[in-house]
Every structure is written in structure tokens, then in C-alpha cells.
Coordinates of N, CA, C and O and ligand atoms in Angstrom, one line a residue:
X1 N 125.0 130.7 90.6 CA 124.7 129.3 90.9 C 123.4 129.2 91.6 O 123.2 129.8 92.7
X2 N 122.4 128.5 91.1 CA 121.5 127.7 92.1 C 121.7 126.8 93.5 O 122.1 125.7 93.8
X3 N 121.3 127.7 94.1 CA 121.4 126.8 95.3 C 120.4 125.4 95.4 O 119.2 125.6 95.6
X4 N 120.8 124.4 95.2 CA 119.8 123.0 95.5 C 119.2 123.2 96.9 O 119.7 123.7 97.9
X5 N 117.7 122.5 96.8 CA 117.8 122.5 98.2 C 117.5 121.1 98.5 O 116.8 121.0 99.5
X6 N 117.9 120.0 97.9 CA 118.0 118.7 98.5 C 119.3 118.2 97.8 O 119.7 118.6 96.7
X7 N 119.9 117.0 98.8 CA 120.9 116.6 98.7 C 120.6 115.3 97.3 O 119.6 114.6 97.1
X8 N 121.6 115.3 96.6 CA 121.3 114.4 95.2 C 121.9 113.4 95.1 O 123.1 113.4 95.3
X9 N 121.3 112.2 94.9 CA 122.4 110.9 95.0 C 123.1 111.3 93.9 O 122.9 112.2 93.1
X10 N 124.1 110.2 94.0 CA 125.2 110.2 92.4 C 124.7 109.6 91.6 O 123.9 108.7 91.9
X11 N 125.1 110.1 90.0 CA 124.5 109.6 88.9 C 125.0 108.3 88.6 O 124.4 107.9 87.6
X12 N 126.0 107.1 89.4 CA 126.2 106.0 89.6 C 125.5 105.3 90.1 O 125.5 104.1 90.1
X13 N 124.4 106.1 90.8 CA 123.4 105.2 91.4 C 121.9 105.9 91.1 O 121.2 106.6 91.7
X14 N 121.7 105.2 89.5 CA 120.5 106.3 89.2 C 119.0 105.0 89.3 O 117.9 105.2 88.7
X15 N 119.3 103.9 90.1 CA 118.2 103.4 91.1 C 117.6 104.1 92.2 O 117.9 103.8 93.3
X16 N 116.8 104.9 92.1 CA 116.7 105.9 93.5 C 115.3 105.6 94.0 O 114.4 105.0 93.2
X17 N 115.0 105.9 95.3 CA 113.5 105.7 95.8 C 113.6 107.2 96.3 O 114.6 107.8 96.9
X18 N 112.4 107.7 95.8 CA 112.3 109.1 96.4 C 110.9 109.4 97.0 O 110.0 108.5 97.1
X19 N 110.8 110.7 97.6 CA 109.8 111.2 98.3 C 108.3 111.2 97.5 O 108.2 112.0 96.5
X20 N 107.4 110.5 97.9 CA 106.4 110.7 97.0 C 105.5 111.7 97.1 O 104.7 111.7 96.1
X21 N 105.3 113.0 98.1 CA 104.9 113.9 98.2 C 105.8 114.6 97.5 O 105.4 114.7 96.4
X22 N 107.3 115.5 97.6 CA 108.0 116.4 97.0 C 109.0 115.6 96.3 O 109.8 116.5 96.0
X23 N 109.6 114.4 95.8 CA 110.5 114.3 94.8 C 112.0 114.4 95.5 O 113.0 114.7 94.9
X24 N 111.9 114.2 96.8 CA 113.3 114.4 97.2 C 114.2 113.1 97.2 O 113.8 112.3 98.1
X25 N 114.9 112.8 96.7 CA 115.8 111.8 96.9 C 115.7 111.1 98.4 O 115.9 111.8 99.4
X26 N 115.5 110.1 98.3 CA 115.6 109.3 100.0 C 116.5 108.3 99.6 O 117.0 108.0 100.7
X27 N 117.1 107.5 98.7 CA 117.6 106.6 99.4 C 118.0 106.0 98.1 O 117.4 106.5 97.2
X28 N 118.9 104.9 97.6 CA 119.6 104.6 96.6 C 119.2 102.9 96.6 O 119.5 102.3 97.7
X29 N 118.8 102.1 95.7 CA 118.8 100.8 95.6 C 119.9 100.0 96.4 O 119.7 99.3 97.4
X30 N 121.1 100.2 96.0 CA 122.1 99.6 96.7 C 122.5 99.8 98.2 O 123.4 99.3 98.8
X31 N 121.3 100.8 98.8 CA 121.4 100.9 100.2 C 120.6 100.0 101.2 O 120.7 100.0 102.4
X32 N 119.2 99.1 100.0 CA 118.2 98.9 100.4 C 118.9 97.5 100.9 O 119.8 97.0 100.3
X33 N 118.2 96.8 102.3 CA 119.1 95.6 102.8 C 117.7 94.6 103.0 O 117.9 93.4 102.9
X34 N 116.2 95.2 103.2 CA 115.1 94.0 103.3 C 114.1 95.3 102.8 O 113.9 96.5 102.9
X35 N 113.7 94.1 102.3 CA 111.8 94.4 101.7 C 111.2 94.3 102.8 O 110.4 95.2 103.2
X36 N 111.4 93.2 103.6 CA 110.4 92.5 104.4 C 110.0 93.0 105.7 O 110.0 92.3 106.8
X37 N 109.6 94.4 105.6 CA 109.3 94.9 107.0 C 107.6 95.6 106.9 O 107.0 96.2 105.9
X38 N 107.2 95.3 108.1 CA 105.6 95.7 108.5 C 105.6 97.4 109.0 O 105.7 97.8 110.2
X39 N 105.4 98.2 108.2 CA 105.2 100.1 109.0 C 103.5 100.0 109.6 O 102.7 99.2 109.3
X40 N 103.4 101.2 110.3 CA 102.2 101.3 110.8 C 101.2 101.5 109.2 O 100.0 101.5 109.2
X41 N 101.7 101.5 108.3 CA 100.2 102.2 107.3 C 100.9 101.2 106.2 O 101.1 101.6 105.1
X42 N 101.2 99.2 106.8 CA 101.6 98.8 105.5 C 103.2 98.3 105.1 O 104.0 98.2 106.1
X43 N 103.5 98.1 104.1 CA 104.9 97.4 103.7 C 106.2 98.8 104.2 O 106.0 100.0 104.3
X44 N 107.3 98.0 104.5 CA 108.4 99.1 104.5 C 109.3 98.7 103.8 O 109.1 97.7 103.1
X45 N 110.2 99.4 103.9 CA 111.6 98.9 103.1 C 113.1 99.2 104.7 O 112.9 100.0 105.6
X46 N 114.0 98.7 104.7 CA 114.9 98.6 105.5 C 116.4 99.3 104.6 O 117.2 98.9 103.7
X47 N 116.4 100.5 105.3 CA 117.5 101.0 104.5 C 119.0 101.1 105.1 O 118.9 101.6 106.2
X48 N 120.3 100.8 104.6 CA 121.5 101.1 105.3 C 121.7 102.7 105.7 O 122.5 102.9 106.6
X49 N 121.3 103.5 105.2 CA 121.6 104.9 104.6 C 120.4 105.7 103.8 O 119.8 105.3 102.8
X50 N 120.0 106.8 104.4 CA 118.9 107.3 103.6 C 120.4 109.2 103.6 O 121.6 109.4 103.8
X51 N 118.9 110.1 103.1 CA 119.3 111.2 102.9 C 118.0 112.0 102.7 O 116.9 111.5 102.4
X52 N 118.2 113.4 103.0 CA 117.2 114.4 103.1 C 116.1 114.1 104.3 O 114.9 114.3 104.1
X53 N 116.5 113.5 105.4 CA 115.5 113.1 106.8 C 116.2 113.8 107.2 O 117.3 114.1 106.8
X54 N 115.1 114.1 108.7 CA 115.5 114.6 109.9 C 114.9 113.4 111.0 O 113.8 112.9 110.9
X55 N 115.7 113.3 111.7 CA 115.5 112.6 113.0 C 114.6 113.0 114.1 O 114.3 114.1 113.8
X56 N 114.0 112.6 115.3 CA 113.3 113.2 116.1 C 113.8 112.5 117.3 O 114.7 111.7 117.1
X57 N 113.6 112.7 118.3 CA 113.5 112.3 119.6 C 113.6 110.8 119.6 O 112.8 110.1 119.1
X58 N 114.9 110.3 120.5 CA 114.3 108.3 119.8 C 113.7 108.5 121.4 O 114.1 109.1 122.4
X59 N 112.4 107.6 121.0 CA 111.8 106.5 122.1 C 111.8 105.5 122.2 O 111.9 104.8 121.2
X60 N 111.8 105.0 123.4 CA 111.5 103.1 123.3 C 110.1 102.5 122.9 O 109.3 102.5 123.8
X61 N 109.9 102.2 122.0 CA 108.8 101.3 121.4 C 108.8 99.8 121.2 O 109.6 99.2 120.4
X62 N 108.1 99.3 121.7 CA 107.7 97.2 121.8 C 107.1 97.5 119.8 O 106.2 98.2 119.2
X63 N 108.1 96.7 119.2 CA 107.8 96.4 118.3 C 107.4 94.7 118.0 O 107.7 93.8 118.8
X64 N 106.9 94.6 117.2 CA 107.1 93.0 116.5 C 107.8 91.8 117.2 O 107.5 90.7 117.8
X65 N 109.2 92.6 116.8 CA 110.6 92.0 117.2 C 111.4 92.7 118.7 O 112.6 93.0 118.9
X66 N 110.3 92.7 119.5 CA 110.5 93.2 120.4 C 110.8 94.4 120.8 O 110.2 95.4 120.3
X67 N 111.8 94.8 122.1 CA 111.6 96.3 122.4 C 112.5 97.1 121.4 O 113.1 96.4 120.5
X68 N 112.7 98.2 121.2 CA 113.7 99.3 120.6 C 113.6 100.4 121.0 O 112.6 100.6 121.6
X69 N 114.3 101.4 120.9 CA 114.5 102.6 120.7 C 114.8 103.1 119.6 O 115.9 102.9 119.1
X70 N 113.9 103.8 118.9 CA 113.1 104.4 118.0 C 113.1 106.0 117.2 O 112.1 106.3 117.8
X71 N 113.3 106.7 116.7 CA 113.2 108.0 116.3 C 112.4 108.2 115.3 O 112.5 107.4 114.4
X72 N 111.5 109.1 115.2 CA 110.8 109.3 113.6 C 111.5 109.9 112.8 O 112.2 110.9 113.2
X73 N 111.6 109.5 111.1 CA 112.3 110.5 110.6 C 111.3 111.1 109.8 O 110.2 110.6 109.4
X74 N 111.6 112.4 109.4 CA 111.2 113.2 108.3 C 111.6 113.4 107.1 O 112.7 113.1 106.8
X75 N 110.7 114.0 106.0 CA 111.5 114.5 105.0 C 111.8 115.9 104.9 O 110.9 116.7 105.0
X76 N 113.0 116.4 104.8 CA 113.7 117.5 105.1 C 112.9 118.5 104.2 O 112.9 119.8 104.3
X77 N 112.1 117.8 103.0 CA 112.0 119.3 102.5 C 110.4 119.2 102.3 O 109.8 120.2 101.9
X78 N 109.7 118.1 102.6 CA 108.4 118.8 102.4 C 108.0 118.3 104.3 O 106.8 118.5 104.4
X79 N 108.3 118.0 105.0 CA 108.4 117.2 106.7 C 107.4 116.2 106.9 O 106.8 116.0 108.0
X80 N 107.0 115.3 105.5 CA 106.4 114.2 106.0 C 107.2 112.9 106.8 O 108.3 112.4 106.5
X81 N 106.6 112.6 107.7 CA 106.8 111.3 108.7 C 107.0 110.5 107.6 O 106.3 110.9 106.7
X82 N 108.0 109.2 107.4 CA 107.9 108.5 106.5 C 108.9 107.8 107.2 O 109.9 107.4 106.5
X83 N 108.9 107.5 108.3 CA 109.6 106.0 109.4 C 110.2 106.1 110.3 O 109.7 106.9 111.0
X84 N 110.9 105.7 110.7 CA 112.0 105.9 111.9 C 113.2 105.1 111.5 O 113.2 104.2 110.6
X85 N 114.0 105.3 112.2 CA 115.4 104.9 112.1 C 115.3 103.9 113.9 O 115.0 104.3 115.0
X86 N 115.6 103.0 113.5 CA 116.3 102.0 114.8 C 117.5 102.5 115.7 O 118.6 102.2 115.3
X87 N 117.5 103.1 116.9 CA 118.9 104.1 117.5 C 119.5 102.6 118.3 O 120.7 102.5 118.5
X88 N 118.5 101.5 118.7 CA 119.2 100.6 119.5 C 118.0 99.6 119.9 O 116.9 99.9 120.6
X89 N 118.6 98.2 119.1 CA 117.8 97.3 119.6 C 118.2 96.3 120.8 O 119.3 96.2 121.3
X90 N 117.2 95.9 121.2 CA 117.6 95.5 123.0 C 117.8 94.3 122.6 O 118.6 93.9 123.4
X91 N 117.3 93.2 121.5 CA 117.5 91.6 121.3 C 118.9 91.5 120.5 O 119.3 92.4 119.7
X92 N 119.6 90.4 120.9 CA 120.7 90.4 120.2 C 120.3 90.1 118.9 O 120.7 91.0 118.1
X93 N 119.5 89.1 118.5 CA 118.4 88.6 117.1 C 118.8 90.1 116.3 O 119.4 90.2 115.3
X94 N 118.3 90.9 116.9 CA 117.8 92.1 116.4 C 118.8 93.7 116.0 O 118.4 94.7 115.5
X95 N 120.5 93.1 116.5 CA 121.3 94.6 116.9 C 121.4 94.7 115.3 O 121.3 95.9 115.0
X96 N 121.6 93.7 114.0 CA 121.5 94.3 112.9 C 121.0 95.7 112.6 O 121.6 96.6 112.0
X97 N 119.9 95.7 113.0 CA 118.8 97.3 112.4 C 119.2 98.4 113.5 O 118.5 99.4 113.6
X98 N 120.3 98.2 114.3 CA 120.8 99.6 114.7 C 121.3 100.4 114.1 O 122.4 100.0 113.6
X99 N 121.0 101.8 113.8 CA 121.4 102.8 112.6 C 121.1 102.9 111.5 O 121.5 103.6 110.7
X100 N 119.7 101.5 111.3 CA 119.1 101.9 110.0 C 117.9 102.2 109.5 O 117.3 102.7 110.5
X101 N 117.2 102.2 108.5 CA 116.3 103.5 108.6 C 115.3 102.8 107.7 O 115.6 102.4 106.6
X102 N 114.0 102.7 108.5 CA 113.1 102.3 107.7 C 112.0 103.0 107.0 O 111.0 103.2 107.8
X103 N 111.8 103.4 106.1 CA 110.9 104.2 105.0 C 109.6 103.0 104.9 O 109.6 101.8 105.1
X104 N 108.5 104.1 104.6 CA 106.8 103.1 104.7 C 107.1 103.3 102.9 O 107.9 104.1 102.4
X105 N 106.4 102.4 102.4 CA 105.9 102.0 100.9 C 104.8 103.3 100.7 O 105.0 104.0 99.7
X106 N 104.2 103.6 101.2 CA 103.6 104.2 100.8 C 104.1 105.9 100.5 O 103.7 106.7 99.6
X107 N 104.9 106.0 101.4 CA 105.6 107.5 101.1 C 106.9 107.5 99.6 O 107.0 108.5 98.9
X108 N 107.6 106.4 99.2 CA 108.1 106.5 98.0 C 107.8 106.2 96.5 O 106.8 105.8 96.0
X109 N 108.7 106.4 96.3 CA 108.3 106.0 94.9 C 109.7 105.7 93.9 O 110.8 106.1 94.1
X110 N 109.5 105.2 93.1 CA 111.4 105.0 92.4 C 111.1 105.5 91.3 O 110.0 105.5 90.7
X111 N 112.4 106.2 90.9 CA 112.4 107.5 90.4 C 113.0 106.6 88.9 O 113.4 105.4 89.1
X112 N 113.0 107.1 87.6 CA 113.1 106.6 86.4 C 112.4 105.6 85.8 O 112.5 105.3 84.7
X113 N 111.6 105.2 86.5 CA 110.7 103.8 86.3 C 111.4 102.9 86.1 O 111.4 102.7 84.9
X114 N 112.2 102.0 87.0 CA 112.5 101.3 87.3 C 111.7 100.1 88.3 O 111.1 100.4 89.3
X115 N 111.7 98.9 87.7 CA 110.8 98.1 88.6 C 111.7 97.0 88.9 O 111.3 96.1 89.7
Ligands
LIG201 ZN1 109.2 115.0 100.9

């Protein structure tokens, strides 16, 4: 057997946004909850659930929408920065995006050509 070395979404969900430097699976259409977010380099996407990230250190960062505590994530197999995950928002407006994970536009790409 081949060992994989990235985790593969299910062929039920072959909507996928993946890593645009190495092709790793990040994250499944049906996880995606807003378009409508601002990253440092540009548009984001707001995800319920990603896969193949690593987490970092959360900090508190003054966002937009006020304060949060923050973590960068990675991609597990080539280790590009491609967002952070929300560990805890301080506005009530805001506790939605605790535990979810925001990916920049510029690091994916959707995989089958799907638009
Ligand atoms: Zn990658």
C-alpha cells in the first residue's frame, strides 16, 4: 500500500478548494459558511472545517470586527500560512467564527473546475 500523505475529502463531496501551491485538499464546498471576509493579502473565504492545516500559537489580534484571539494555520504538506482559525471572539456580534477557519483567496484554488 501507498502511504498518502494528505488527508482526502470524500468522493461525496467532490466540490473541493485545495492548496494552490501543493494540491492538498483544504476544505469542501459544503463547509464554506461566507465569502465575505477581508485577509491581509485580499478576499477570504470562512470555513466550518478545513483539513491538512496546522495551527500555531493563538494571539490576540484587533481585527475589523474587533478584538480576537487568533492562530495562524498552515498547510501541512507544503507549510504555507494560508489564515488563521478564530480560537475566541471577545464581541458577542462575533462568537459565531469561534473554531472556524479562514483561508486567503489567494492560496486556493477548486479543484475539478468547478465555478
Ligand atoms: Zn500546500
Amino acid at each position: 500500500m501507498v502511504k498518502t500523505f494528505q488527508h482526502y475529502l470524500g468522493s461525496e463531496c467532490h466540490r473541493t478548494y485545495s492548496c494552490v501551491h501543493c494540491r492538498a485538499h483544504l476544505a469542501g464546498h459544503t463547509d464554506l459558511i461566507s465569502k465575505s471576509f477581508q485577509g491581509s493579502q485580499g478576499r477570504a473565504y470562512l470555513f466550518n472545517e478545513v483539513v491538512n492545516v496546522d495551527s500555531g500559537i493563538p494571539q490576540e489580534r484587533l481585527l475589523l470586527t474587533g478584538m480576537h484571539a487568533v492562530s495562524d494555520i498552515h498547510c501541512k504538506c507544503c507549510k504555507t500560512t494560508l489564515g488563521w482559525k478564530y480560537e475566541r471572539a471577545y464581541e458577542n456580534s462575533q462568537k459565531y467564527k469561534e473554531g472556524k477557519f479562514i483561508i486567503e483567496l489567494i492560496h486556493m484554488i477548486k479543484d475539478n473546475g468547478w465555478s
